[in-house]
Coordinates of C-alpha atoms in Angstrom, one line a residue:
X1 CA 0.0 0.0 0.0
X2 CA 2.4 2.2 0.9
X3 CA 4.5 1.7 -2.2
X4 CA 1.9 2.5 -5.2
X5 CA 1.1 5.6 -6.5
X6 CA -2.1 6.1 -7.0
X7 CA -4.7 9.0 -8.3
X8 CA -6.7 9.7 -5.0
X9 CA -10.0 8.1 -6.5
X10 CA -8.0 5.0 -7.6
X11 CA -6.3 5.4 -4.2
X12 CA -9.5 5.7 -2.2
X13 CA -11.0 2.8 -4.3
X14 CA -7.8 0.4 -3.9
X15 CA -8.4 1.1 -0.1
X16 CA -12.1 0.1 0.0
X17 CA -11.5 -3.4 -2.3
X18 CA -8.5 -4.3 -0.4
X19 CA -10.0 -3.8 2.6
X20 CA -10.4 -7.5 3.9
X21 CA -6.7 -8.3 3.0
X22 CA -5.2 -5.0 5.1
X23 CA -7.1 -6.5 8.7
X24 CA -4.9 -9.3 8.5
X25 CA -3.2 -7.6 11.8
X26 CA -6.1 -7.8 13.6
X27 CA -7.1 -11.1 12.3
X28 CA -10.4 -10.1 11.0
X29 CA -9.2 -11.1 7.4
X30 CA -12.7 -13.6 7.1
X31 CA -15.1 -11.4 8.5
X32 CA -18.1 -10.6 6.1
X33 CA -19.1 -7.3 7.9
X34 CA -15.8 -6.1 7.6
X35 CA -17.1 -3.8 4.8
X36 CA -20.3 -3.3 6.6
X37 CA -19.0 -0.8 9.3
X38 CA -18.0 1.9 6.5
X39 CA -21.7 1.6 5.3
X40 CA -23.3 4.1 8.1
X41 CA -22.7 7.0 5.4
X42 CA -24.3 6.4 2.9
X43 CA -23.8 10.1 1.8
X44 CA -20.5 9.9 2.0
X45 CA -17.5 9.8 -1.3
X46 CA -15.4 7.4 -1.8
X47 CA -12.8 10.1 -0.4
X48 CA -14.7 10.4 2.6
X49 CA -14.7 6.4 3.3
X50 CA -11.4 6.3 2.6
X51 CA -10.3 8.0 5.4
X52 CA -12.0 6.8 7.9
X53 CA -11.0 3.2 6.6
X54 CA -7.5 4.2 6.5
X55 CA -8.0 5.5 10.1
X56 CA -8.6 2.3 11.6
X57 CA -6.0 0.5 9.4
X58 CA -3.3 2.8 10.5
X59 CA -2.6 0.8 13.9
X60 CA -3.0 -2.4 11.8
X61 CA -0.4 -1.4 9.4
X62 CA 1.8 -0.9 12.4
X63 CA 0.8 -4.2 13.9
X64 CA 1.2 -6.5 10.9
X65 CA 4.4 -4.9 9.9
X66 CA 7.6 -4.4 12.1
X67 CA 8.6 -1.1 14.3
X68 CA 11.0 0.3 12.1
X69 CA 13.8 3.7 12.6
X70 CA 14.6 6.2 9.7
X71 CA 17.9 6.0 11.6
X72 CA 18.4 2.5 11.6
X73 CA 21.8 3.0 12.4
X74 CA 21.3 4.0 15.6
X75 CA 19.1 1.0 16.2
X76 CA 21.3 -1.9 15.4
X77 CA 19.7 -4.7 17.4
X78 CA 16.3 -3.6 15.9
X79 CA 18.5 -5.1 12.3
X80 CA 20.9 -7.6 13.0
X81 CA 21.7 -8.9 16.4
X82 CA 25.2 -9.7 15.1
X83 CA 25.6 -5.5 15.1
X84 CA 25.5 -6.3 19.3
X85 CA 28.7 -3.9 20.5
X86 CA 30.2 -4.5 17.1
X87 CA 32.1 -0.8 17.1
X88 CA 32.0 0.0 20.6
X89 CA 32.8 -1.8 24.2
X90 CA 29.6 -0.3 25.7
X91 CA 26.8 1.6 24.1
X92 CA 23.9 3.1 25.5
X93 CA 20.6 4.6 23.1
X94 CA 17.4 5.8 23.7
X95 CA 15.7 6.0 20.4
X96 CA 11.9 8.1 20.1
X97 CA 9.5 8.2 16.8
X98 CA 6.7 10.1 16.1
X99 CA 4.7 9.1 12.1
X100 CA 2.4 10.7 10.3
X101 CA 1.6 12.8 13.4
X102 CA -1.2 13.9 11.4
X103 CA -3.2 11.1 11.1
X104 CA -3.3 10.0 14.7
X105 CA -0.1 6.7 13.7
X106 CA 2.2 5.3 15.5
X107 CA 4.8 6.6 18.3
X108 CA 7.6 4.6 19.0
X109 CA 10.5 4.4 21.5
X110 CA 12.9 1.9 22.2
X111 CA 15.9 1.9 24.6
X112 CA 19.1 -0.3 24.2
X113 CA 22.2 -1.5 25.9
X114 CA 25.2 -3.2 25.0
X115 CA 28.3 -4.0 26.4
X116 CA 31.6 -6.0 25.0
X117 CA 32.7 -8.6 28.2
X118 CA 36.4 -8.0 29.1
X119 CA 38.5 -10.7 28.7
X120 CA 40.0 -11.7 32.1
X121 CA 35.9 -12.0 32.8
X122 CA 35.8 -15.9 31.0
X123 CA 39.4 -15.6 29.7
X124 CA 40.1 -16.4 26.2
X125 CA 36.8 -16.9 25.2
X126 CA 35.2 -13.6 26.4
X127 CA 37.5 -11.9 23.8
X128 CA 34.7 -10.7 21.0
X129 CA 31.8 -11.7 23.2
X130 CA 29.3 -9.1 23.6
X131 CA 25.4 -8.7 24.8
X132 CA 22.7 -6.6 24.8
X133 CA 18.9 -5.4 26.0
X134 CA 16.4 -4.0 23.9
X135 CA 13.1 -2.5 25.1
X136 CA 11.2 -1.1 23.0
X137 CA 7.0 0.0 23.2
X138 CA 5.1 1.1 20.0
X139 CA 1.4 2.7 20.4
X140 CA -0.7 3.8 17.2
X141 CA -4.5 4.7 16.1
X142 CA -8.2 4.9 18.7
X143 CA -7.7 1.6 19.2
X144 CA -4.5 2.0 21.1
X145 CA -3.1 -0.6 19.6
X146 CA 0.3 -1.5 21.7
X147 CA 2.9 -3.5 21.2
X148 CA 5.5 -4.0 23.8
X149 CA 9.1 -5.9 23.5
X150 CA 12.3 -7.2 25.7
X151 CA 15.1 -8.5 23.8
X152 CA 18.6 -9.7 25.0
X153 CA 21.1 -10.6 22.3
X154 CA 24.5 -12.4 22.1
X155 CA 27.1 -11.8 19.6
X156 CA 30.6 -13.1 19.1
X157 CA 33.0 -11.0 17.1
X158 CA 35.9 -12.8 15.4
X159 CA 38.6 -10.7 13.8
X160 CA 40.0 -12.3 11.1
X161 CA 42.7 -10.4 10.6
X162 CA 43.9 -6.9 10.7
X163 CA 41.1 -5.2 8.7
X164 CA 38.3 -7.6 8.8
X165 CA 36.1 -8.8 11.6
X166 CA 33.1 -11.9 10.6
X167 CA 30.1 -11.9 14.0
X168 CA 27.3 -13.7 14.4
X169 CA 24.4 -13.2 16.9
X170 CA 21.3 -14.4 18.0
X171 CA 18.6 -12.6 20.1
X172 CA 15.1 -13.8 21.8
X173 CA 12.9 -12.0 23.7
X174 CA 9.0 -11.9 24.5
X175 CA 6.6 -9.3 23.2
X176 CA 3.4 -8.5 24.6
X177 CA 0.4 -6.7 21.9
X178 CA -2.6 -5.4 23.2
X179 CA -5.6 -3.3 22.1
X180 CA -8.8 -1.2 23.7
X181 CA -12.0 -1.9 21.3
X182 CA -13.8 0.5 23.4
X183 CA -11.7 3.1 21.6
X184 CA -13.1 2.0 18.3
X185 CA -16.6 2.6 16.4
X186 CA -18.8 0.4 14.9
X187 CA -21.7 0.2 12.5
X188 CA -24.1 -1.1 14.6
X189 CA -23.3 1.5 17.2
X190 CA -24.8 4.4 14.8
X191 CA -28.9 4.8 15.8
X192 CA -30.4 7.3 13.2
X193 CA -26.9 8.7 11.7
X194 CA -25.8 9.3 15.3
X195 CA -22.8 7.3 17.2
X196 CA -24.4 6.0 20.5
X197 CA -21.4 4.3 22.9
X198 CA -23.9 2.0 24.8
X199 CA -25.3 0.2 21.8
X200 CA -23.0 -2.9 22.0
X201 CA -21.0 -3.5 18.4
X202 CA -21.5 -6.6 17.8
X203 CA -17.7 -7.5 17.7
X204 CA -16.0 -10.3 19.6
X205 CA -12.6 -10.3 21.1
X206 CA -11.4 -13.3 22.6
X207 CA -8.6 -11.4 23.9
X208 CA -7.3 -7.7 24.2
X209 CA -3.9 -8.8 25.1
X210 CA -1.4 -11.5 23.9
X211 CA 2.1 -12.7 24.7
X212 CA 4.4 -14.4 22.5
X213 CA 8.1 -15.5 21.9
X214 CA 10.6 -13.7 19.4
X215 CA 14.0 -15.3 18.0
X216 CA 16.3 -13.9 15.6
X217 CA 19.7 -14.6 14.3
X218 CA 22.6 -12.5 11.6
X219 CA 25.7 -12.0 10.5
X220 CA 28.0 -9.2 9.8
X221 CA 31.2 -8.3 8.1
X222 CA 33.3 -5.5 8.9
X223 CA 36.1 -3.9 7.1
X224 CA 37.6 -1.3 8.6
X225 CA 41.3 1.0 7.5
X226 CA 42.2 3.7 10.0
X227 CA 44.3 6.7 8.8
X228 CA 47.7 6.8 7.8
X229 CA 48.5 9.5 10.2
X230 CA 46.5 11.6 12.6
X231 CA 45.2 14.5 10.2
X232 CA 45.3 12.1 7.1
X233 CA 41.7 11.5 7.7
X234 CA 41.6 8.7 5.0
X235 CA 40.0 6.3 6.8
X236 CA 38.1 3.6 5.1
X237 CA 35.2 1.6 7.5
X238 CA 32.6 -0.7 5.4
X239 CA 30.1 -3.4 6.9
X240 CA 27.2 -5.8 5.3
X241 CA 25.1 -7.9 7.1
X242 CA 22.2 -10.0 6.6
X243 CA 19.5 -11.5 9.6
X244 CA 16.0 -13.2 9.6
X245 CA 13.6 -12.5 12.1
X246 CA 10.3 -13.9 14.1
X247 CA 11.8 -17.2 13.8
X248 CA 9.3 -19.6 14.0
X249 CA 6.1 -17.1 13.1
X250 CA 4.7 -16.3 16.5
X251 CA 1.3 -16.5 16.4
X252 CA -1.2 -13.0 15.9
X253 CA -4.7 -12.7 17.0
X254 CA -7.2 -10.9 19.0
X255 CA -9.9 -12.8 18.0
X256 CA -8.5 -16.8 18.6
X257 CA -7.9 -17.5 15.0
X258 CA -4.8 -19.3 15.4
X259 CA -3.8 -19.0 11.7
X260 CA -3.0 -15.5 12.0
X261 CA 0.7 -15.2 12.2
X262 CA 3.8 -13.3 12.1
X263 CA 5.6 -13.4 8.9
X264 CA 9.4 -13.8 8.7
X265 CA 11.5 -10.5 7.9
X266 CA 14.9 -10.7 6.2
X267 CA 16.9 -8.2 6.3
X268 CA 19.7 -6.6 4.5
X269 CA 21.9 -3.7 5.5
X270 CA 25.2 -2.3 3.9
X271 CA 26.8 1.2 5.8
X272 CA 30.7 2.7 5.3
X273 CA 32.5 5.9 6.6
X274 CA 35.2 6.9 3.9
X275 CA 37.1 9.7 4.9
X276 CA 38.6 12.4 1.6
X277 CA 42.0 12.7 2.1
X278 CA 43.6 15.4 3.7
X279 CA 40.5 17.3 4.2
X280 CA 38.0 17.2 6.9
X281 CA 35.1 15.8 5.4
X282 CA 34.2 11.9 5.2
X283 CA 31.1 10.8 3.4
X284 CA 28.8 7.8 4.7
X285 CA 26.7 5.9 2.1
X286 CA 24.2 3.4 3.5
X287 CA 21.5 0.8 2.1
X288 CA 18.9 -1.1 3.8
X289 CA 16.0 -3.5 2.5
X290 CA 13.6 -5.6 4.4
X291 CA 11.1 -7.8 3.5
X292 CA 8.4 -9.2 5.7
X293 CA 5.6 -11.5 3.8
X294 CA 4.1 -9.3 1.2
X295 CA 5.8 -5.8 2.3
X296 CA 9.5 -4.3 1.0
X297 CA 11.0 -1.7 2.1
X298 CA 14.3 -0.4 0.5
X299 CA 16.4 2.7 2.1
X300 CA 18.8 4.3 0.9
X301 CA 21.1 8.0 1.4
X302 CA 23.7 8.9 2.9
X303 CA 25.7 11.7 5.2
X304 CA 28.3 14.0 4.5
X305 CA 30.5 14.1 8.0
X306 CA 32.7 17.6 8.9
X307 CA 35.2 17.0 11.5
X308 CA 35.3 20.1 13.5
X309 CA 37.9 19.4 16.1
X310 CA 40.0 16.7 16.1
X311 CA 40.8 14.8 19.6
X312 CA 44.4 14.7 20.9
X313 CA 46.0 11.1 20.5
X314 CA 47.5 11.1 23.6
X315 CA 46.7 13.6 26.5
X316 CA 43.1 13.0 26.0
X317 CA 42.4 16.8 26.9
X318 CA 41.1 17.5 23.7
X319 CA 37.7 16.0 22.6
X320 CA 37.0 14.9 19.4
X321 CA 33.8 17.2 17.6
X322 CA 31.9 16.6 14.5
X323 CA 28.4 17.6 12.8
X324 CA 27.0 15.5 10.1
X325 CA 24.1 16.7 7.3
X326 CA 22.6 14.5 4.4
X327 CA 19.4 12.5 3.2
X328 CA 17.7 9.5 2.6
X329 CA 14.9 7.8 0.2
X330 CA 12.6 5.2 1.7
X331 CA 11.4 4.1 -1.6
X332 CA 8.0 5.9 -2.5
X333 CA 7.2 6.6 0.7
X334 CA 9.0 9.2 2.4
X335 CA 12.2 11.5 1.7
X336 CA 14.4 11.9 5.2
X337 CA 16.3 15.2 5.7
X338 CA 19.1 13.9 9.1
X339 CA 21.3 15.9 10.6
X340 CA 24.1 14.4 13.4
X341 CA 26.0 15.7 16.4
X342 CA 28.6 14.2 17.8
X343 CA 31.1 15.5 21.2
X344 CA 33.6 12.8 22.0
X345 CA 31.3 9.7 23.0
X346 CA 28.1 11.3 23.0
X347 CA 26.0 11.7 19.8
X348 CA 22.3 13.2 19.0
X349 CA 20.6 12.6 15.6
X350 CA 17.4 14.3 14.4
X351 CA 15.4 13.5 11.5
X352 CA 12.2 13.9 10.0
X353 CA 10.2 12.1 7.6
X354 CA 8.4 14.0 4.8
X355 CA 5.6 12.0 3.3
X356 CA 5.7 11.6 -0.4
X357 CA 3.4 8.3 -0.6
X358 CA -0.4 7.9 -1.4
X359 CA -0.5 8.3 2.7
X360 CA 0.0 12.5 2.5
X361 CA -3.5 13.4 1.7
X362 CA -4.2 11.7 5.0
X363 CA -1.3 13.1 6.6
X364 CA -1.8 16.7 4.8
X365 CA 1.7 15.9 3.3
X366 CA 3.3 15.9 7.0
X367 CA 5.4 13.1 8.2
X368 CA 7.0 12.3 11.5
X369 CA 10.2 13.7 13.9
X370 CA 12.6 11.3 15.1
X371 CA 15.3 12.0 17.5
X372 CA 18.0 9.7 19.1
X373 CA 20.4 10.1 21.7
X374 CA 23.4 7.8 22.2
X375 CA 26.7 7.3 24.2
X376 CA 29.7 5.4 23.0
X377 CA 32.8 4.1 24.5
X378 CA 35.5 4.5 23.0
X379 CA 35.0 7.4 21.2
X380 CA 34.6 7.7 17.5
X381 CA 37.1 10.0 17.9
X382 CA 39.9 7.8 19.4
X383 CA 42.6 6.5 17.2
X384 CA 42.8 3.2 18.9
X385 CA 39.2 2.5 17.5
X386 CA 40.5 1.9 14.2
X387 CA 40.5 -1.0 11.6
X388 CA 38.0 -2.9 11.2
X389 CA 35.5 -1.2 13.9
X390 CA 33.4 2.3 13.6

């Protein structure tokens, strides 16, 4: 849906066929009054229908499809648990999203923590073992539909030689999804035209609230080349990884139809730093595609890095400083203006999604804010966190 580009009347009449096959969320996929409830306006246009159909699917596009950052690179474990304190020895983010603020979506936030384990912990083979947590709660539509997550991963980090590092991780967790029907209107709760809250809709959740397991597993190469010399700035970091997710499709209902379930996402992910030599700029292309049952999503963009103070390499008085600008293209959906901070080990990224999809008449062409914050040790800055780590 949120790939085709439509006229608004094919739009609005590709929303009202489709209808059955977008509820798949909250398993009401075989209903036969699904199309019923849009009926109590008769008066209404197709435009008109549209909306308010697209209104309730909002918080079922968010439920059927995966929480997802436009600054994925600040949410590694939400990609590829094998990106577990792959660049740093402890890591600390709290990530918040706001979409199509507009139209009453989702709001994300997520907070994560990782940590490499020191070698004298479990001797030799501690060296490249790492963990993390991820917590993350996601809350969209009338309906308050909720989804709630706690993930811990375990990654192993093998450096194959000076510049090149192959990990692997796994992560499992438990999410809970729940909903508030009250929050919802139905057709048969219209008398005369007019919405009346005590005539009983007719619906019939089994449940409001679910719990299931979550697995997932990747793997990650790194290439990393730190600079000749201190103001050389040619630098060369590169990694590509690849992870499947919801091993085992947990099962998705509110209404005990057990068929319902959570599709398998793969996902793909490329990112690199490559510093210009001799100048103070580095440039930081990045790719990411996922694909979850029927729905791709392919990002791509990059940042332009400018280095304004370089950290001293041995007194440690001096901290490292640098501002980032550039763009990205979630493809025909939105375009993603992201701009970076970073002082020594602490960094702040801001972005916003601008809606270009069939989604921005509902959205009045608006889109969402996104805002991370995040602290890193060692710091990006230090020359010691060369080769073949960020």
């Amino acid at each position: 849906l949120l790939g085709r580009e439509e006229s608004p009347i094919s739009f609005a009449e590709f929303i009202l066929s489709e209808a059955e096959e977008l509820t798949i969320g909250l398993g009401l996929k075989k209903s036969q009054t699904f199309l019923n409830h849009f009926n109590f306006l008769p008066f209404a246009t197709a435009h008109c229908r549209c909306l308010l159909l697209l209104l309730l699917l909002l918080p079922t596009a968010a439920f059927s499809q995966d929480i997802h950052f436009s600054q994925y690179d600040f949410s590694p474990l939400t990609l590829n648990p094998a990106l577990t304190s792959a660049y740093k020895d402890l890591q600390a983010t709290v990530h918040y999203k706001e979409q199509w603020k507009a139209a009453n979506a989702y709001r994300t936030s997520a907070v994560t923590f990782e940590m490499k384990l020191k070698q004298k912990v479990w001797k030799k083979l501690a060296k490249g073992l790492a963990f993390g947590i991820n917590v993350f709660s996601d809350k969209a539509g009338d309906g308050n539909m909720k989804q709630t997550q706690a993930n811990l991963s375990i990654a192993y980090h093998t450096l194959l030689n000076q510049n090149n590092t192959l990990s692997g991780g796994i992560m499992g967790g438990m999410a809970q999804r729940s909903i508030s029907p009250d929050g919802l209107r139905w057709n048969n709760q219209y008398s005369g035209g007019v919405y009346d809250p005590n005539i009983s809709s007719g619906e019939n959740f089994s449940t409001q609230s679910f719990v299931n397991g979550d697995y997932s597993a990747g793997l990650l190469w790194s290439y990393g080349e730190g600079s000749r010399y201190m103001t050389a700035n040619d630098q060369k970091f590169i990694n590509a990884g690849f992870a499947v997710s919801h091993v085992g499709n947990p099962k998705q209902s509110f209404i005990g139809n057990s068929s319902e379930q959570l599709n398998w996402k793969w996902t793909a992910h490329i990112n690199s730093l490559l510093g210009i030599e001799n100048t103070p700029f580095s440039i930081g292309p990045s790719l990411l595609y996922m694909r979850q049952g029927a729905f791709n999503e392919l990002t791509f963009g990059g940042l332009i890095k400018y280095k304004l103070r370089e950290a001293s390499k041995y007194t440690g008085y001096v901290k490292g400083a640098a501002i980032s600008a550039g763009c990205f293209y979630r493809n025909r959906d939105a375009v993603i203006p992201y701009f970076l901070i970073e002082m020594n080990k602490y960094s702040i990224g801001i972005s916003y999604d601008t809606n270009i999809s069939g989604l921005a008449t509902a959205t009045k062409g608006g889109g969402g804010f996104e805002i991370t914050l995040r602290f890193g040790n060692p710091s990006s800055f230090n020359k010691s966190n060369a080769k073949s780590r960020f």
